[in-house]
Amino acid sequence: MKPPHSASRNGLICGYRFEAGTRGQELGLDEALEWLAAPGPRAPGEFVWLHFKLSDAAAETWIRKHLPVVPEFFEALHEGSRSTRIEDADDTLVAVVNDVSYEFSFDPSDIETLWVHVGPHLAVTARLHPLRTIDVLRQSVREGHVFGSSVAFLNRLMHDQGDVLLRIVRKATLQVDHVEDQLLLGRLQRKRAELGQLRRVLVRLQRLLAPEPGALFRLLRRPPPWITPEDLEELRQATEEFSLVIRDAAELQERIRLLQEEIEAQVGEQTNRSVFTLTMVTVLALPINLVAGLLGMNVGGIPLADHPHGFAVIVGIVITFTVLAGAWAIRRRDD
Protein backbone atom coordinates (compact mmCIF):
# COMPACT_ATOMS: atom_id res chain seq x y z
CA MET A 1 0.00 0.00 0.00
CA LYS A 2 1.34 3.44 -0.86
CA PRO A 3 2.08 5.61 2.16
CA PRO A 4 -0.21 8.57 2.76
CA HIS A 5 0.98 11.91 1.46
CA SER A 6 1.33 13.31 4.99
CA ALA A 7 3.95 10.66 5.77
CA SER A 8 6.52 12.72 3.87
CA ARG A 9 6.03 15.85 6.01
CA ASN A 10 7.75 17.12 9.15
CA GLY A 11 10.37 14.36 9.26
CA LEU A 12 7.93 11.45 9.61
CA ILE A 13 9.49 8.25 8.29
CA CYS A 14 6.57 5.93 9.03
CA GLY A 15 3.45 5.74 11.14
CA TYR A 16 1.23 2.83 12.20
CA ARG A 17 -1.87 2.31 14.28
CA PHE A 18 -2.10 -0.93 16.23
CA GLU A 19 -5.01 -2.71 17.81
CA ALA A 20 -4.53 -5.64 20.15
CA GLY A 21 -4.31 -8.85 18.14
CA THR A 22 -4.23 -7.21 14.67
CA ARG A 23 -1.44 -6.11 12.36
CA GLY A 24 -0.48 -2.44 12.13
CA GLN A 25 -2.31 -0.12 9.76
CA GLU A 26 -0.16 2.48 8.06
CA LEU A 27 -1.14 6.12 8.59
CA GLY A 28 0.26 9.60 8.22
CA LEU A 29 0.45 12.63 10.48
CA ASP A 30 -3.06 13.91 9.78
CA GLU A 31 -4.59 10.49 10.44
CA ALA A 32 -2.53 10.11 13.62
CA LEU A 33 -3.60 13.49 15.00
CA GLU A 34 -7.21 12.76 14.18
CA TRP A 35 -7.02 9.43 16.01
CA LEU A 36 -5.27 10.93 19.03
CA ALA A 37 -7.84 13.75 19.26
CA ALA A 38 -10.86 11.42 18.98
CA PRO A 39 -13.03 11.55 22.11
CA GLY A 40 -13.93 8.57 24.23
CA PRO A 41 -11.95 5.72 25.76
CA ARG A 42 -9.67 3.57 23.64
CA ALA A 43 -9.48 -0.20 23.68
CA PRO A 44 -6.67 -1.75 25.76
CA GLY A 45 -3.52 -2.25 23.70
CA GLU A 46 -4.54 0.24 21.01
CA PHE A 47 -1.78 2.72 20.19
CA VAL A 48 -0.06 4.72 17.44
CA TRP A 49 3.62 4.51 16.54
CA LEU A 50 5.26 7.50 14.81
CA HIS A 51 8.91 7.32 13.73
CA PHE A 52 10.74 10.59 12.90
CA LYS A 53 14.11 11.59 11.46
CA LEU A 54 15.60 14.46 13.45
CA SER A 55 17.76 15.52 10.52
CA ASP A 56 14.59 17.23 9.30
CA ALA A 57 14.60 20.61 11.05
CA ALA A 58 10.80 20.64 11.30
CA ALA A 59 10.51 17.29 13.08
CA GLU A 60 11.20 18.35 16.68
CA THR A 61 9.12 21.52 16.37
CA TRP A 62 6.16 19.55 15.04
CA ILE A 63 6.42 16.94 17.81
CA ARG A 64 6.50 19.66 20.48
CA LYS A 65 3.48 21.41 19.01
CA HIS A 66 1.18 18.51 18.16
CA LEU A 67 1.99 15.41 20.23
CA PRO A 68 1.45 14.81 23.98
CA VAL A 69 5.15 14.15 24.65
CA VAL A 70 6.66 14.76 28.10
CA PRO A 71 9.45 17.40 28.45
CA GLU A 72 11.94 14.72 29.56
CA PHE A 73 11.91 13.36 26.01
CA PHE A 74 13.17 16.66 24.59
CA GLU A 75 15.70 17.00 27.42
CA ALA A 76 17.10 13.61 26.42
CA LEU A 77 17.40 14.81 22.82
CA HIS A 78 19.69 17.68 23.77
CA GLU A 79 21.68 16.43 26.74
CA GLY A 80 25.27 15.34 26.27
CA SER A 81 24.96 11.88 27.84
CA ARG A 82 23.99 9.15 25.39
CA SER A 83 24.09 6.23 27.82
CA THR A 84 21.30 3.76 27.24
CA ARG A 85 18.53 3.98 29.81
CA ILE A 86 14.77 3.80 30.37
CA GLU A 87 13.14 6.21 32.80
CA ASP A 88 9.64 6.76 34.16
CA ALA A 89 8.58 10.37 33.51
CA ASP A 90 5.02 11.10 34.73
CA ASP A 91 3.93 7.52 34.06
CA THR A 92 5.50 7.68 30.59
CA LEU A 93 8.54 5.70 29.50
CA VAL A 94 11.40 7.75 28.03
CA ALA A 95 14.22 5.65 26.62
CA VAL A 96 17.61 6.43 25.11
CA VAL A 97 18.69 3.43 23.07
CA ASN A 98 22.10 3.13 21.45
CA ASP A 99 22.18 1.24 18.19
CA VAL A 100 24.49 0.70 15.23
CA SER A 101 24.02 2.50 11.94
CA TYR A 102 22.45 0.68 9.03
CA GLU A 103 25.77 0.47 7.18
CA PHE A 104 27.73 -0.77 10.19
CA SER A 105 31.41 -1.46 9.41
CA PHE A 106 32.94 -2.02 12.87
CA ASP A 107 33.85 1.61 13.25
CA PRO A 108 33.22 3.33 16.61
CA SER A 109 31.59 6.26 14.80
CA ASP A 110 28.91 3.88 13.47
CA ILE A 111 27.16 3.78 16.87
CA GLU A 112 24.13 6.08 16.89
CA THR A 113 21.25 6.92 19.25
CA LEU A 114 17.50 6.32 19.11
CA TRP A 115 15.16 8.29 21.38
CA VAL A 116 11.91 6.62 22.42
CA HIS A 117 8.74 7.92 24.08
CA VAL A 118 6.16 5.30 25.08
CA GLY A 119 2.80 6.03 26.66
CA PRO A 120 -0.36 3.90 26.93
CA HIS A 121 -1.60 4.90 23.46
CA LEU A 122 1.35 6.66 21.77
CA ALA A 123 4.88 5.52 20.88
CA VAL A 124 7.28 8.03 19.34
CA THR A 125 10.78 7.17 18.09
CA ALA A 126 13.30 9.60 16.65
CA ARG A 127 16.79 9.26 15.22
CA LEU A 128 19.37 11.29 13.30
CA HIS A 129 20.74 8.55 11.02
CA PRO A 130 19.37 5.22 9.75
CA LEU A 131 19.69 2.51 12.39
CA ARG A 132 19.87 -1.27 12.09
CA THR A 133 17.45 -2.18 14.91
CA ILE A 134 14.67 0.19 13.94
CA ASP A 135 14.91 -1.06 10.35
CA VAL A 136 14.47 -4.63 11.61
CA LEU A 137 11.45 -3.51 13.64
CA ARG A 138 9.86 -1.75 10.67
CA GLN A 139 10.34 -4.87 8.58
CA SER A 140 8.57 -6.98 11.25
CA VAL A 141 5.65 -4.51 11.27
CA ARG A 142 5.38 -4.67 7.48
CA GLU A 143 5.35 -8.45 7.71
CA GLY A 144 2.38 -8.33 10.08
CA HIS A 145 3.91 -8.67 13.54
CA VAL A 146 1.26 -8.08 16.21
CA PHE A 147 1.77 -6.03 19.39
CA GLY A 148 -0.52 -6.38 22.37
CA SER A 149 0.42 -2.96 23.79
CA SER A 150 2.81 -0.06 23.40
CA VAL A 151 5.13 -1.67 25.97
CA ALA A 152 5.09 -4.86 23.90
CA PHE A 153 6.28 -2.66 21.02
CA LEU A 154 9.13 -1.38 23.23
CA ASN A 155 9.96 -4.93 24.28
CA ARG A 156 10.22 -5.99 20.66
CA LEU A 157 12.53 -3.05 19.99
CA MET A 158 14.74 -4.08 22.91
CA HIS A 159 14.82 -7.73 21.80
CA ASP A 160 15.72 -6.67 18.25
CA GLN A 161 18.49 -4.45 19.61
CA GLY A 162 19.82 -7.35 21.66
CA ASP A 163 19.76 -9.59 18.57
CA VAL A 164 21.65 -7.00 16.51
CA LEU A 165 24.26 -6.60 19.24
CA LEU A 166 24.57 -10.37 19.59
CA ARG A 167 25.23 -10.71 15.85
CA ILE A 168 27.88 -7.99 16.10
CA VAL A 169 29.60 -9.84 18.95
CA ARG A 170 29.46 -13.10 17.01
CA LYS A 171 30.88 -11.47 13.89
CA ALA A 172 33.63 -9.86 15.98
CA THR A 173 34.36 -13.27 17.53
CA LEU A 174 34.83 -14.77 14.06
CA GLN A 175 37.24 -11.98 13.16
CA VAL A 176 39.18 -12.56 16.38
CA ASP A 177 39.30 -16.30 15.61
CA HIS A 178 40.74 -15.50 12.17
CA VAL A 179 43.35 -13.16 13.68
CA GLU A 180 44.28 -15.84 16.20
CA ASP A 181 44.72 -18.41 13.43
CA GLN A 182 46.93 -15.98 11.50
CA LEU A 183 48.91 -15.33 14.66
CA LEU A 184 49.61 -19.04 15.07
CA LEU A 185 50.86 -19.11 11.48
CA GLY A 186 53.17 -16.16 12.16
CA ARG A 187 51.31 -13.71 9.90
CA LEU A 188 51.09 -10.48 11.84
CA GLN A 189 50.59 -8.00 9.01
CA ARG A 190 47.84 -5.50 9.90
CA LYS A 191 46.42 -7.77 12.60
CA ARG A 192 47.22 -5.35 15.40
CA ALA A 193 45.21 -2.61 13.68
CA GLU A 194 42.25 -4.96 13.15
CA LEU A 195 42.24 -6.01 16.79
CA GLY A 196 42.54 -2.41 17.95
CA GLN A 197 39.54 -1.35 15.89
CA LEU A 198 37.44 -4.28 17.14
CA ARG A 199 38.37 -3.52 20.73
CA ARG A 200 37.45 0.17 20.36
CA VAL A 201 34.02 -0.76 18.97
CA LEU A 202 33.35 -3.25 21.77
CA VAL A 203 34.54 -0.81 24.44
CA ARG A 204 32.20 1.88 23.16
CA LEU A 205 29.28 -0.52 22.84
CA GLN A 206 29.81 -1.74 26.39
CA ARG A 207 30.23 1.79 27.73
CA LEU A 208 26.99 2.96 26.13
CA LEU A 209 24.95 -0.16 26.82
CA ALA A 210 26.23 -1.18 30.25
CA PRO A 211 23.98 1.24 32.22
CA GLU A 212 20.88 -0.21 30.58
CA PRO A 213 20.29 -3.28 32.81
CA GLY A 214 20.52 -1.15 35.96
CA ALA A 215 18.06 1.40 34.58
CA LEU A 216 15.66 -1.38 33.63
CA PHE A 217 15.87 -2.95 37.07
CA ARG A 218 15.04 0.40 38.68
CA LEU A 219 12.05 0.73 36.37
CA LEU A 220 10.88 -2.80 37.13
CA ARG A 221 10.76 -2.02 40.85
CA ARG A 222 8.44 0.98 40.35
CA PRO A 223 6.73 0.73 36.95
CA PRO A 224 3.93 3.01 35.67
CA PRO A 225 0.50 1.70 36.71
CA TRP A 226 -0.71 1.07 33.15
CA ILE A 227 2.01 -1.52 32.39
CA THR A 228 0.75 -5.10 32.73
CA PRO A 229 2.66 -7.83 34.61
CA GLU A 230 3.18 -9.68 31.32
CA ASP A 231 4.90 -6.64 29.80
CA LEU A 232 7.03 -6.27 32.93
CA GLU A 233 8.13 -9.87 32.56
CA GLU A 234 9.12 -9.18 28.94
CA LEU A 235 11.16 -6.18 30.10
CA ARG A 236 12.85 -8.40 32.67
CA GLN A 237 13.77 -10.90 29.96
CA ALA A 238 15.15 -8.10 27.79
CA THR A 239 17.29 -7.04 30.76
CA GLU A 240 18.67 -10.54 31.17
CA GLU A 241 19.45 -10.82 27.43
CA PHE A 242 21.34 -7.54 27.50
CA SER A 243 23.29 -8.62 30.55
CA LEU A 244 24.40 -11.78 28.76
CA VAL A 245 25.38 -9.95 25.58
CA ILE A 246 27.30 -7.30 27.51
CA ARG A 247 29.11 -10.06 29.42
CA ASP A 248 30.04 -11.77 26.14
CA ALA A 249 31.32 -8.45 24.79
CA ALA A 250 33.44 -7.96 27.94
CA GLU A 251 34.90 -11.45 27.62
CA LEU A 252 35.70 -10.82 23.95
CA GLN A 253 37.45 -7.57 24.93
CA GLU A 254 39.63 -9.49 27.37
CA ARG A 255 40.45 -12.04 24.69
CA ILE A 256 41.41 -9.28 22.26
CA ARG A 257 43.62 -7.68 24.95
CA LEU A 258 45.48 -10.96 25.47
CA LEU A 259 45.95 -11.36 21.72
CA GLN A 260 47.28 -7.82 21.49
CA GLU A 261 49.76 -8.55 24.26
CA GLU A 262 50.86 -11.76 22.50
CA ILE A 263 51.31 -9.94 19.21
CA GLU A 264 53.20 -7.16 20.97
CA ALA A 265 55.50 -9.73 22.57
CA GLN A 266 56.17 -11.41 19.23
CA VAL A 267 56.82 -8.08 17.54
CA GLY A 268 59.19 -7.21 20.39
CA GLU A 269 61.08 -10.47 19.89
CA GLN A 270 61.36 -9.85 16.16
CA THR A 271 62.63 -6.33 16.84
CA ASN A 272 65.21 -7.63 19.28
CA ARG A 273 66.44 -10.20 16.76
CA SER A 274 66.70 -7.54 14.07
CA VAL A 275 68.60 -5.20 16.38
CA PHE A 276 70.98 -8.01 17.39
CA THR A 277 71.62 -8.91 13.74
CA LEU A 278 72.36 -5.28 12.94
CA THR A 279 74.66 -5.04 15.97
CA MET A 280 76.57 -8.18 14.95
CA VAL A 281 77.08 -6.90 11.42
CA THR A 282 78.28 -3.56 12.75
CA VAL A 283 80.64 -5.14 15.30
CA LEU A 284 82.09 -7.67 12.84
CA ALA A 285 82.67 -5.00 10.23
CA LEU A 286 84.29 -2.60 12.68
CA PRO A 287 87.85 -4.07 12.73
CA ILE A 288 88.26 -4.33 8.98
CA ASN A 289 86.83 -0.83 8.47
CA LEU A 290 89.13 0.56 11.12
CA VAL A 291 92.24 -1.14 9.72
CA ALA A 292 91.31 -0.24 6.14
CA GLY A 293 90.85 3.37 7.17
CA LEU A 294 94.20 3.53 8.95
CA LEU A 295 96.21 1.80 6.22
CA GLY A 296 94.50 3.76 3.50
CA MET A 297 95.95 7.08 4.65
CA ASN A 298 98.55 8.48 2.26
CA VAL A 299 101.15 9.27 4.89
CA GLY A 300 104.59 7.96 5.59
CA GLY A 301 105.46 5.37 8.18
CA ILE A 302 102.66 2.91 7.43
CA PRO A 303 103.69 -0.33 9.19
CA LEU A 304 104.55 -3.46 7.21
CA ALA A 305 104.57 -1.48 3.96
CA ASP A 306 107.87 -3.12 2.92
CA HIS A 307 107.39 -6.44 4.72
CA PRO A 308 107.11 -9.42 2.31
CA HIS A 309 104.23 -10.93 4.37
CA GLY A 310 102.63 -7.66 5.43
CA PHE A 311 99.25 -8.40 3.84
CA ALA A 312 98.96 -11.79 5.59
CA VAL A 313 99.88 -10.22 8.92
CA ILE A 314 97.20 -7.52 8.52
CA VAL A 315 94.58 -10.12 7.52
CA GLY A 316 95.47 -12.17 10.59
CA ILE A 317 95.14 -9.12 12.83
CA VAL A 318 91.74 -8.25 11.31
CA ILE A 319 90.45 -11.81 11.71
CA THR A 320 91.64 -11.93 15.31
CA PHE A 321 89.94 -8.68 16.26
CA THR A 322 86.79 -9.71 14.36
CA VAL A 323 86.59 -12.99 16.30
CA LEU A 324 87.13 -11.16 19.58
CA ALA A 325 84.47 -8.57 18.70
CA GLY A 326 81.98 -11.31 17.72
CA ALA A 327 82.61 -13.19 20.98
CA TRP A 328 82.10 -9.98 22.95
CA ALA A 329 78.79 -9.25 21.16
CA ILE A 330 77.49 -12.79 21.75
CA ARG A 331 78.43 -12.59 25.44
CA ARG A 332 76.61 -9.28 25.75
CA ARG A 333 73.52 -10.84 24.20
CA ASP A 334 73.59 -13.77 26.62
CA ASP A 335 73.92 -11.38 29.57
Coordinates of C-alpha atoms in Angstrom, one line a residue:
M1 CA 0.0 0.0 0.0
K2 CA 1.3 3.4 -0.9
P3 CA 2.1 5.6 2.2
P4 CA -0.2 8.6 2.8
H5 CA 1.0 11.9 1.5
S6 CA 1.3 13.3 5.0
A7 CA 3.9 10.7 5.8
S8 CA 6.5 12.7 3.9
R9 CA 6.0 15.9 6.0
N10 CA 7.8 17.1 9.2
G11 CA 10.4 14.4 9.3
L12 CA 7.9 11.5 9.6
I13 CA 9.5 8.2 8.3
C14 CA 6.6 5.9 9.0
G15 CA 3.5 5.7 11.1
Y16 CA 1.2 2.8 12.2
R17 CA -1.9 2.3 14.3
F18 CA -2.1 -0.9 16.2
E19 CA -5.0 -2.7 17.8
A20 CA -4.5 -5.6 20.1
G21 CA -4.3 -8.9 18.1
T22 CA -4.2 -7.2 14.7
R23 CA -1.4 -6.1 12.4
G24 CA -0.5 -2.4 12.1
Q25 CA -2.3 -0.1 9.8
E26 CA -0.2 2.5 8.1
L27 CA -1.1 6.1 8.6
G28 CA 0.3 9.6 8.2
L29 CA 0.5 12.6 10.5
D30 CA -3.1 13.9 9.8
E31 CA -4.6 10.5 10.4
A32 CA -2.5 10.1 13.6
L33 CA -3.6 13.5 15.0
E34 CA -7.2 12.8 14.2
W35 CA -7.0 9.4 16.0
L36 CA -5.3 10.9 19.0
A37 CA -7.8 13.7 19.3
A38 CA -10.9 11.4 19.0
P39 CA -13.0 11.6 22.1
G40 CA -13.9 8.6 24.2
P41 CA -12.0 5.7 25.8
R42 CA -9.7 3.6 23.6
A43 CA -9.5 -0.2 23.7
P44 CA -6.7 -1.7 25.8
G45 CA -3.5 -2.2 23.7
E46 CA -4.5 0.2 21.0
F47 CA -1.8 2.7 20.2
V48 CA -0.1 4.7 17.4
W49 CA 3.6 4.5 16.5
L50 CA 5.3 7.5 14.8
H51 CA 8.9 7.3 13.7
F52 CA 10.7 10.6 12.9
K53 CA 14.1 11.6 11.5
L54 CA 15.6 14.5 13.4
S55 CA 17.8 15.5 10.5
D56 CA 14.6 17.2 9.3
A57 CA 14.6 20.6 11.1
A58 CA 10.8 20.6 11.3
A59 CA 10.5 17.3 13.1
E60 CA 11.2 18.3 16.7
T61 CA 9.1 21.5 16.4
W62 CA 6.2 19.5 15.0
I63 CA 6.4 16.9 17.8
R64 CA 6.5 19.7 20.5
K65 CA 3.5 21.4 19.0
H66 CA 1.2 18.5 18.2
L67 CA 2.0 15.4 20.2
P68 CA 1.4 14.8 24.0
V69 CA 5.1 14.1 24.7
V70 CA 6.7 14.8 28.1
P71 CA 9.4 17.4 28.5
E72 CA 11.9 14.7 29.6
F73 CA 11.9 13.4 26.0
F74 CA 13.2 16.7 24.6
E75 CA 15.7 17.0 27.4
A76 CA 17.1 13.6 26.4
L77 CA 17.4 14.8 22.8
H78 CA 19.7 17.7 23.8
E79 CA 21.7 16.4 26.7
G80 CA 25.3 15.3 26.3
S81 CA 25.0 11.9 27.8
R82 CA 24.0 9.2 25.4
S83 CA 24.1 6.2 27.8
T84 CA 21.3 3.8 27.2
R85 CA 18.5 4.0 29.8
I86 CA 14.8 3.8 30.4
E87 CA 13.1 6.2 32.8
D88 CA 9.6 6.8 34.2
A89 CA 8.6 10.4 33.5
D90 CA 5.0 11.1 34.7
D91 CA 3.9 7.5 34.1
T92 CA 5.5 7.7 30.6
L93 CA 8.5 5.7 29.5
V94 CA 11.4 7.7 28.0
A95 CA 14.2 5.6 26.6
V96 CA 17.6 6.4 25.1
V97 CA 18.7 3.4 23.1
N98 CA 22.1 3.1 21.5
D99 CA 22.2 1.2 18.2
V100 CA 24.5 0.7 15.2
S101 CA 24.0 2.5 11.9
Y102 CA 22.5 0.7 9.0
E103 CA 25.8 0.5 7.2
F104 CA 27.7 -0.8 10.2
S105 CA 31.4 -1.5 9.4
F106 CA 32.9 -2.0 12.9
D107 CA 33.8 1.6 13.3
P108 CA 33.2 3.3 16.6
S109 CA 31.6 6.3 14.8
D110 CA 28.9 3.9 13.5
I111 CA 27.2 3.8 16.9
E112 CA 24.1 6.1 16.9
T113 CA 21.2 6.9 19.2
L114 CA 17.5 6.3 19.1
W115 CA 15.2 8.3 21.4
V116 CA 11.9 6.6 22.4
H117 CA 8.7 7.9 24.1
V118 CA 6.2 5.3 25.1
G119 CA 2.8 6.0 26.7
P120 CA -0.4 3.9 26.9
H121 CA -1.6 4.9 23.5
L122 CA 1.4 6.7 21.8
A123 CA 4.9 5.5 20.9
V124 CA 7.3 8.0 19.3
T125 CA 10.8 7.2 18.1
A126 CA 13.3 9.6 16.6
R127 CA 16.8 9.3 15.2
L128 CA 19.4 11.3 13.3
H129 CA 20.7 8.6 11.0
P130 CA 19.4 5.2 9.7
L131 CA 19.7 2.5 12.4
R132 CA 19.9 -1.3 12.1
T133 CA 17.5 -2.2 14.9
I134 CA 14.7 0.2 13.9
D135 CA 14.9 -1.1 10.4
V136 CA 14.5 -4.6 11.6
L137 CA 11.5 -3.5 13.6
R138 CA 9.9 -1.8 10.7
Q139 CA 10.3 -4.9 8.6
S140 CA 8.6 -7.0 11.3
V141 CA 5.6 -4.5 11.3
R142 CA 5.4 -4.7 7.5
E143 CA 5.4 -8.5 7.7
G144 CA 2.4 -8.3 10.1
H145 CA 3.9 -8.7 13.5
V146 CA 1.3 -8.1 16.2
F147 CA 1.8 -6.0 19.4
G148 CA -0.5 -6.4 22.4
S149 CA 0.4 -3.0 23.8
S150 CA 2.8 -0.1 23.4
V151 CA 5.1 -1.7 26.0
A152 CA 5.1 -4.9 23.9
F153 CA 6.3 -2.7 21.0
L154 CA 9.1 -1.4 23.2
N155 CA 10.0 -4.9 24.3
R156 CA 10.2 -6.0 20.7
L157 CA 12.5 -3.0 20.0
M158 CA 14.7 -4.1 22.9
H159 CA 14.8 -7.7 21.8
D160 CA 15.7 -6.7 18.2
Q161 CA 18.5 -4.5 19.6
G162 CA 19.8 -7.3 21.7
D163 CA 19.8 -9.6 18.6
V164 CA 21.6 -7.0 16.5
L165 CA 24.3 -6.6 19.2
L166 CA 24.6 -10.4 19.6
R167 CA 25.2 -10.7 15.8
I168 CA 27.9 -8.0 16.1
V169 CA 29.6 -9.8 18.9
R170 CA 29.5 -13.1 17.0
K171 CA 30.9 -11.5 13.9
A172 CA 33.6 -9.9 16.0
T173 CA 34.4 -13.3 17.5
L174 CA 34.8 -14.8 14.1
Q175 CA 37.2 -12.0 13.2
V176 CA 39.2 -12.6 16.4
D177 CA 39.3 -16.3 15.6
H178 CA 40.7 -15.5 12.2
V179 CA 43.3 -13.2 13.7
E180 CA 44.3 -15.8 16.2
D181 CA 44.7 -18.4 13.4
Q182 CA 46.9 -16.0 11.5
L183 CA 48.9 -15.3 14.7
L184 CA 49.6 -19.0 15.1
L185 CA 50.9 -19.1 11.5
G186 CA 53.2 -16.2 12.2
R187 CA 51.3 -13.7 9.9
L188 CA 51.1 -10.5 11.8
Q189 CA 50.6 -8.0 9.0
R190 CA 47.8 -5.5 9.9
K191 CA 46.4 -7.8 12.6
R192 CA 47.2 -5.4 15.4
A193 CA 45.2 -2.6 13.7
E194 CA 42.2 -5.0 13.2
L195 CA 42.2 -6.0 16.8
G196 CA 42.5 -2.4 17.9
Q197 CA 39.5 -1.4 15.9
L198 CA 37.4 -4.3 17.1
R199 CA 38.4 -3.5 20.7
R200 CA 37.5 0.2 20.4
V201 CA 34.0 -0.8 19.0
L202 CA 33.4 -3.2 21.8
V203 CA 34.5 -0.8 24.4
R204 CA 32.2 1.9 23.2
L205 CA 29.3 -0.5 22.8
Q206 CA 29.8 -1.7 26.4
R207 CA 30.2 1.8 27.7
L208 CA 27.0 3.0 26.1
L209 CA 25.0 -0.2 26.8
A210 CA 26.2 -1.2 30.3
P211 CA 24.0 1.2 32.2
E212 CA 20.9 -0.2 30.6
P213 CA 20.3 -3.3 32.8
G214 CA 20.5 -1.2 36.0
A215 CA 18.1 1.4 34.6
L216 CA 15.7 -1.4 33.6
F217 CA 15.9 -3.0 37.1
R218 CA 15.0 0.4 38.7
L219 CA 12.0 0.7 36.4
L220 CA 10.9 -2.8 37.1
R221 CA 10.8 -2.0 40.8
R222 CA 8.4 1.0 40.4
P223 CA 6.7 0.7 36.9
P224 CA 3.9 3.0 35.7
P225 CA 0.5 1.7 36.7
W226 CA -0.7 1.1 33.2
I227 CA 2.0 -1.5 32.4
T228 CA 0.7 -5.1 32.7
P229 CA 2.7 -7.8 34.6
E230 CA 3.2 -9.7 31.3
D231 CA 4.9 -6.6 29.8
L232 CA 7.0 -6.3 32.9
E233 CA 8.1 -9.9 32.6
E234 CA 9.1 -9.2 28.9
L235 CA 11.2 -6.2 30.1
R236 CA 12.8 -8.4 32.7
Q237 CA 13.8 -10.9 30.0
A238 CA 15.2 -8.1 27.8
T239 CA 17.3 -7.0 30.8
E240 CA 18.7 -10.5 31.2
E241 CA 19.4 -10.8 27.4
F242 CA 21.3 -7.5 27.5
S243 CA 23.3 -8.6 30.6
L244 CA 24.4 -11.8 28.8
V245 CA 25.4 -10.0 25.6
I246 CA 27.3 -7.3 27.5
R247 CA 29.1 -10.1 29.4
D248 CA 30.0 -11.8 26.1
A249 CA 31.3 -8.4 24.8
A250 CA 33.4 -8.0 27.9
E251 CA 34.9 -11.5 27.6
L252 CA 35.7 -10.8 24.0
Q253 CA 37.5 -7.6 24.9
E254 CA 39.6 -9.5 27.4
R255 CA 40.4 -12.0 24.7
I256 CA 41.4 -9.3 22.3
R257 CA 43.6 -7.7 24.9
L258 CA 45.5 -11.0 25.5
L259 CA 45.9 -11.4 21.7
Q260 CA 47.3 -7.8 21.5
E261 CA 49.8 -8.6 24.3
E262 CA 50.9 -11.8 22.5
I263 CA 51.3 -9.9 19.2
E264 CA 53.2 -7.2 21.0
A265 CA 55.5 -9.7 22.6
Q266 CA 56.2 -11.4 19.2
V267 CA 56.8 -8.1 17.5
G268 CA 59.2 -7.2 20.4
E269 CA 61.1 -10.5 19.9
Q270 CA 61.4 -9.8 16.2
T271 CA 62.6 -6.3 16.8
N272 CA 65.2 -7.6 19.3
R273 CA 66.4 -10.2 16.8
S274 CA 66.7 -7.5 14.1
V275 CA 68.6 -5.2 16.4
F276 CA 71.0 -8.0 17.4
T277 CA 71.6 -8.9 13.7
L278 CA 72.4 -5.3 12.9
T279 CA 74.7 -5.0 16.0
M280 CA 76.6 -8.2 14.9
V281 CA 77.1 -6.9 11.4
T282 CA 78.3 -3.6 12.7
V283 CA 80.6 -5.1 15.3
L284 CA 82.1 -7.7 12.8
A285 CA 82.7 -5.0 10.2
L286 CA 84.3 -2.6 12.7
P287 CA 87.9 -4.1 12.7
I288 CA 88.3 -4.3 9.0
N289 CA 86.8 -0.8 8.5
L290 CA 89.1 0.6 11.1
V291 CA 92.2 -1.1 9.7
A292 CA 91.3 -0.2 6.1
G293 CA 90.9 3.4 7.2
L294 CA 94.2 3.5 8.9
L295 CA 96.2 1.8 6.2
G296 CA 94.5 3.8 3.5
M297 CA 95.9 7.1 4.6
N298 CA 98.5 8.5 2.3
V299 CA 101.2 9.3 4.9
G300 CA 104.6 8.0 5.6
G301 CA 105.5 5.4 8.2
I302 CA 102.7 2.9 7.4
P303 CA 103.7 -0.3 9.2
L304 CA 104.6 -3.5 7.2
A305 CA 104.6 -1.5 4.0
D306 CA 107.9 -3.1 2.9
H307 CA 107.4 -6.4 4.7
P308 CA 107.1 -9.4 2.3
H309 CA 104.2 -10.9 4.4
G310 CA 102.6 -7.7 5.4
F311 CA 99.2 -8.4 3.8
A312 CA 99.0 -11.8 5.6
V313 CA 99.9 -10.2 8.9
I314 CA 97.2 -7.5 8.5
V315 CA 94.6 -10.1 7.5
G316 CA 95.5 -12.2 10.6
I317 CA 95.1 -9.1 12.8
V318 CA 91.7 -8.2 11.3
I319 CA 90.4 -11.8 11.7
T320 CA 91.6 -11.9 15.3
F321 CA 89.9 -8.7 16.3
T322 CA 86.8 -9.7 14.4
V323 CA 86.6 -13.0 16.3
L324 CA 87.1 -11.2 19.6
A325 CA 84.5 -8.6 18.7
G326 CA 82.0 -11.3 17.7
A327 CA 82.6 -13.2 21.0
W328 CA 82.1 -10.0 23.0
A329 CA 78.8 -9.3 21.2
I330 CA 77.5 -12.8 21.8
R331 CA 78.4 -12.6 25.4
R332 CA 76.6 -9.3 25.8
R333 CA 73.5 -10.8 24.2
D334 CA 73.6 -13.8 26.6
D335 CA 73.9 -11.4 29.6

